[in-house]
Structure formats: C-alpha cells, structure tokens
Coordinates of C-alpha atoms in Angstrom, one line a residue:
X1 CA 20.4 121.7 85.4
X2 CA 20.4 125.1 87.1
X3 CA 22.9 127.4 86.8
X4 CA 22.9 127.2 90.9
X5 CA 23.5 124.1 91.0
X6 CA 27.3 124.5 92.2
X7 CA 27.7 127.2 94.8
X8 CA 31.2 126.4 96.0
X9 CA 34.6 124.6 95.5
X10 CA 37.5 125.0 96.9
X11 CA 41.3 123.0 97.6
X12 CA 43.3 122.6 100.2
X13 CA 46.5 121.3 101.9
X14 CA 45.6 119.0 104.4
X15 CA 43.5 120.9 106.3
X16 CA 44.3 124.5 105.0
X17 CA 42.0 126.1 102.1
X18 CA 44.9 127.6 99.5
X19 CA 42.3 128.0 96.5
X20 CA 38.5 128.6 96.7
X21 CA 35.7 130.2 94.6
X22 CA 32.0 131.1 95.1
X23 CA 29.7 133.5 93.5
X24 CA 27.7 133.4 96.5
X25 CA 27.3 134.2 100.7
X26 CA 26.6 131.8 103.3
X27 CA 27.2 130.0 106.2
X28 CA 27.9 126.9 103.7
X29 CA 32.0 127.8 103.6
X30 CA 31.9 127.4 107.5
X31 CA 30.4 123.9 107.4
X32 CA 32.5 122.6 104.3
X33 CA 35.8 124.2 106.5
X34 CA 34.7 121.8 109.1
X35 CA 33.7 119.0 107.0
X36 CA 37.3 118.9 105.7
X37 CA 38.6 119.0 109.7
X38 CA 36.7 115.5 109.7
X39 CA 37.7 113.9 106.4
X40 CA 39.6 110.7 106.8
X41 CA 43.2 110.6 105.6
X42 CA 43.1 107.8 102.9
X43 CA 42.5 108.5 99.4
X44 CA 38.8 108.2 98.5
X45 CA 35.3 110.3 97.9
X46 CA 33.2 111.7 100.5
X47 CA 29.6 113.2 100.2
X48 CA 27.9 114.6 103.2
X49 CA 24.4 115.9 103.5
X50 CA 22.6 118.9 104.7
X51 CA 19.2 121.0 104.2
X52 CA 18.8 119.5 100.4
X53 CA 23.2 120.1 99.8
X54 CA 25.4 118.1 99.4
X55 CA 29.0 118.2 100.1
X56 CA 31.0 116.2 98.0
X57 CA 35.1 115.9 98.7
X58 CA 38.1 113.8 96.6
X59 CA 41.0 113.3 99.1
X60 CA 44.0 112.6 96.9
X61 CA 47.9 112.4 98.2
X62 CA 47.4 114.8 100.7
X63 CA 45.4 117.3 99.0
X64 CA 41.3 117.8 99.2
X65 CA 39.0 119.0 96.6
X66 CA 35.9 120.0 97.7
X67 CA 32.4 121.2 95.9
X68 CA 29.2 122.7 97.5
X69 CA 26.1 121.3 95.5
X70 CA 22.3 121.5 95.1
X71 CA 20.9 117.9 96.2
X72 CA 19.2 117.8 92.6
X73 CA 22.4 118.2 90.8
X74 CA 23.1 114.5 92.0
X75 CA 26.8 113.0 92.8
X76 CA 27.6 112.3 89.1
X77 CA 28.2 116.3 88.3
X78 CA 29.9 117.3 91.5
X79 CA 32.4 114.3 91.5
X80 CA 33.2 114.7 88.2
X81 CA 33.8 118.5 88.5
X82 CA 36.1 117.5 91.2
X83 CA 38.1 115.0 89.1
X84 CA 38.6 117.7 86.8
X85 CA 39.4 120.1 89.3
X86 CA 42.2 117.4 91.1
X87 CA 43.5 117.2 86.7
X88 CA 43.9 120.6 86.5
X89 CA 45.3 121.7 89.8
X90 CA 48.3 118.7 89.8
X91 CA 48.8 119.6 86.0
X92 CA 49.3 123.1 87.6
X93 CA 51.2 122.9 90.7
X94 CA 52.1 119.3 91.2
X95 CA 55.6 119.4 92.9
X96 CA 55.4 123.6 92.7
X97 CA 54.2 125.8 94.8
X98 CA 50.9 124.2 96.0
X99 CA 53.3 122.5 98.8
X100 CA 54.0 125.6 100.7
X101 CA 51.1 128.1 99.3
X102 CA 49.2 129.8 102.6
X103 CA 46.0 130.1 103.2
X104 CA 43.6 131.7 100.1
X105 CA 47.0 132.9 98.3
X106 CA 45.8 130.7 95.0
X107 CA 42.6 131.8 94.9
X108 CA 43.3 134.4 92.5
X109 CA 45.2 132.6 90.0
X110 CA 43.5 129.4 90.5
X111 CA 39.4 130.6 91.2
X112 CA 39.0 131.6 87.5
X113 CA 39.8 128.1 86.3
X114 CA 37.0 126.6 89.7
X115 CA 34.4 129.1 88.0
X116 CA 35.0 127.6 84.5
X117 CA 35.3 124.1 85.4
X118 CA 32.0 124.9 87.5
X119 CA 29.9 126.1 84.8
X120 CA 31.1 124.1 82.0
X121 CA 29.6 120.8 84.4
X122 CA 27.0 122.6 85.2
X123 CA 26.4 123.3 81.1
X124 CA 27.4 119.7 80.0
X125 CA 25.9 117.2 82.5
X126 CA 24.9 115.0 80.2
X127 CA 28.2 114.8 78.2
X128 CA 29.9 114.9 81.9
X129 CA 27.4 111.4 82.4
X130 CA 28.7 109.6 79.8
X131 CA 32.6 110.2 80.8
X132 CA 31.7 109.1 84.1
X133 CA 30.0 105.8 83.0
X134 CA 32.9 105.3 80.3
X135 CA 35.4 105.9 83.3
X136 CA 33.7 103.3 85.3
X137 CA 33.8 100.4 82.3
X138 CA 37.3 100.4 82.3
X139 CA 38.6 101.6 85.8
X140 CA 38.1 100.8 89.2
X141 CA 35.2 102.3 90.9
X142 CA 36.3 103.7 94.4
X143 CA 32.7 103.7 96.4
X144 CA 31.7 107.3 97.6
X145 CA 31.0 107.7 101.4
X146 CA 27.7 109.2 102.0
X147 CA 27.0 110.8 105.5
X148 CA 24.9 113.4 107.1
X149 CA 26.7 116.2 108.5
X150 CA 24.7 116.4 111.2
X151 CA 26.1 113.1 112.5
X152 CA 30.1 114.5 110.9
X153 CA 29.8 117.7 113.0
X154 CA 27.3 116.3 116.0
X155 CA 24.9 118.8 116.3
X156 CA 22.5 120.4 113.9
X157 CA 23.4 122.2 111.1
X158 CA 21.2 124.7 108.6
X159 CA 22.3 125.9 105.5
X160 CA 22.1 129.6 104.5
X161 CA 22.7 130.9 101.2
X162 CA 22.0 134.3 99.9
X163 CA 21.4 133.7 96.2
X164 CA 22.1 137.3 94.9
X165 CA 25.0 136.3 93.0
X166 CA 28.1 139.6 93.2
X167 CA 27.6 139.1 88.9
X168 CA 23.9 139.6 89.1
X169 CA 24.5 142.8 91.1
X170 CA 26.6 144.4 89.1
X171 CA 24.4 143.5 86.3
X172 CA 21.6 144.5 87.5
X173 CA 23.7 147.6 88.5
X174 CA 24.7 148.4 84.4
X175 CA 21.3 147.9 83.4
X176 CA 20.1 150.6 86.2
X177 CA 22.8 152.7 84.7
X178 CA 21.7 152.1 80.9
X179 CA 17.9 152.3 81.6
X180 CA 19.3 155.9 83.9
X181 CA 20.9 157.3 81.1
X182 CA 18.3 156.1 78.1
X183 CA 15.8 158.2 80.1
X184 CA 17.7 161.4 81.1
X185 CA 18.1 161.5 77.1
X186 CA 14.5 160.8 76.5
X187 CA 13.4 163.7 79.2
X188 CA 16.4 165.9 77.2
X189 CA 14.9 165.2 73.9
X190 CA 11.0 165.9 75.4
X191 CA 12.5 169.2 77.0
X192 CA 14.0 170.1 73.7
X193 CA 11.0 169.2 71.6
X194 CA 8.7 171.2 74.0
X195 CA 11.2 174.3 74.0
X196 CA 10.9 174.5 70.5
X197 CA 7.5 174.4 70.2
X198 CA 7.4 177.5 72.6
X199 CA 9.9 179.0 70.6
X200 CA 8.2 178.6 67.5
X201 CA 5.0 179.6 68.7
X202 CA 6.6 183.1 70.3
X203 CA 8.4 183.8 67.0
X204 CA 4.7 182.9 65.6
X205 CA 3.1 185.7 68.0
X206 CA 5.9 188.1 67.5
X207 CA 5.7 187.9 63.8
X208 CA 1.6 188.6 64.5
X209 CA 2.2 191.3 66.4
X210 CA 4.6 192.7 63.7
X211 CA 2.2 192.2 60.7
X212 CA -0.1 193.8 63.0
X213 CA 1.5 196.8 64.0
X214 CA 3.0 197.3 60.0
X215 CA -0.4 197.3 59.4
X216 CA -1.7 199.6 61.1
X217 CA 1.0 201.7 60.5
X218 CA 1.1 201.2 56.4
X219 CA 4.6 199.4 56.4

C-alpha cells in the first residue's frame, strides 16, 4: 500500500473537530467537515465516496472519528485505523478533558499519535487484515454505511489534493542545503588547487629569473 494512502484523520465532539492531522492541502478537510454535519447520531460506521476517496467515520457515544483514504486502500485499513484511533483517544481522555476541549486545541498533543497510528496501518495492512477478520469471528459485525457524497452533500463535489507533503519540503529543502554546501566546498577546494598551481608556477619563474640573472652576473 502507498504511503498516501491516508491523507487525513481527525476527532471530534459532536460536530466540533478538537483533534486533526494531515500532511497534506486540500479541499478534502472542507468536505469531511461537512460530511460529519450529516452523520447520523447512533453508534455505527459510515463510508462515503468521492473522486476515487473514500471517507470513512466510527460514531461512538458522542464522539466521531474520521479518516480521509485512497479508494485502493479499501475499508479494511481505514476502519481499522479508526478503531485504533477511538482505543487510543478514550484510553486518553475518556471522562477528561475531551468533554469540554474547543475547537483544534488537541491537535497538538493528540496529531502525533493520528500520524503514528496512520502510518503504522499504512505499513502493516496485512497484519491489520488478519485483526480485523479475527475481530469479526468472535464479535458482532456492525455493517458499514456506504454512500456517495454527492448524494450526503446534494450537489457535486471534486476532490483536490496537493500531494507535496510539508515533510517532503523540508526534505527536499536539507538536501538543497547539503548538495549547496558540498559544492561551495568543491569550488573552494578547485579555487585552492588552481591557486596553488599559479603560485607554484610564479615561484617556478621567479626562481628562473633568479638563476638567470646570478648567472649572468657570476653569483
């Protein structure tokens, strides 16, 4: 699975976003804001549709988790990353201050733990298969509701996502820096080398010019 196969999660209060996380830019935050305006009260998965995403939500006593996939990923990844997610965050702040947190003001605590639950899905999906299919052998499987959004937000919706990942900038950034400074110390080293060449070869004439002149003069 691609490492872009995730692009977004985030949780919220009802209707209010308290903790998100994305590497990316897009209108894709918009539509899953008003996705979540549309979610249904009662516990239970929902999966909507759009230009080859999908976006997948576990509605759970009042809170909503919420991940922004790649079609291709499937629902098996992005359901379990958000059954992990809902593990971690009640472990977290169940009865604490998740209750009365404002808008965005867990992000920063809680978007490094979305990031690693994120990748480590995105790294295990086959391990994260069998856990699901174990799960379902000896549980109850709650169906998952599958729309388009199109038909959720009644008009039509297009997905845009820059994929120049912030990390990949300032990446690419340190190697621009690395590859800067490797050549200003190449060029130093060539300058140097060709100095003394000029210097050896002016001590060379000088020395000439010495001889020469002793020479002449008997020295």
């Amino acid at each position: 699975m691609g490492q872009q196969s995730l692009i977004y999660a985030f949780v919220a209060r009802g209707t209010v976003v308290i903790a998100d996380y994305t590497e990316f830019t897009g209108n894709f935050t918009a539509i899953a804001s008003q996705c979540l305006q549309k979610l249904p009260a009662t516990n239970n998965k929902f999966t909507y549709n759009c230009d080859g995403h999908t976006f997948n939500y576990l509605v759970d006593n009042g809170y909503a988790y919420c991940v922004v996939a790649v079609e291709s990923a499937g629902r098996q990844v992005p359901i379990a990353f958000l059954e992990r997610i809902k593990e971690d965050f009640t472990k977290r702040y169940g009865g604490g201050k998740a209750a009365t947190a404002s808008a965005n003001s867990l992000s920063k605590e809680f978007g490094p733990k979305l990031k690693e639950q994120m990748q480590y899905c995105i790294d295990h999906p086959e391990e994260i298969s069998k856990i699901a299919k174990v799960k379902a052998q000896v549980s109850e499987v709650k169906g998952v509701m599958i729309e388009n959004i199109e038909k959720v937000l009644d008009r039509g919706v297009k997905i845009e996502i820059l994929v120049d990942k912030t990390e990949n900038l300032r990446s690419q950034a340190q190697d621009f820096r690395q590859i800067g400074t490797r050549m200003r110390r190449k060029m130093w080293l060539q300058n140097m080398k060709v100095k003394l060449i000029v210097l050896g070869i002016l001590i060379a004439l000088i020395l000439i010019i010495v001889l020469s002149i002793c020479g002449g003069f008997n020295c």
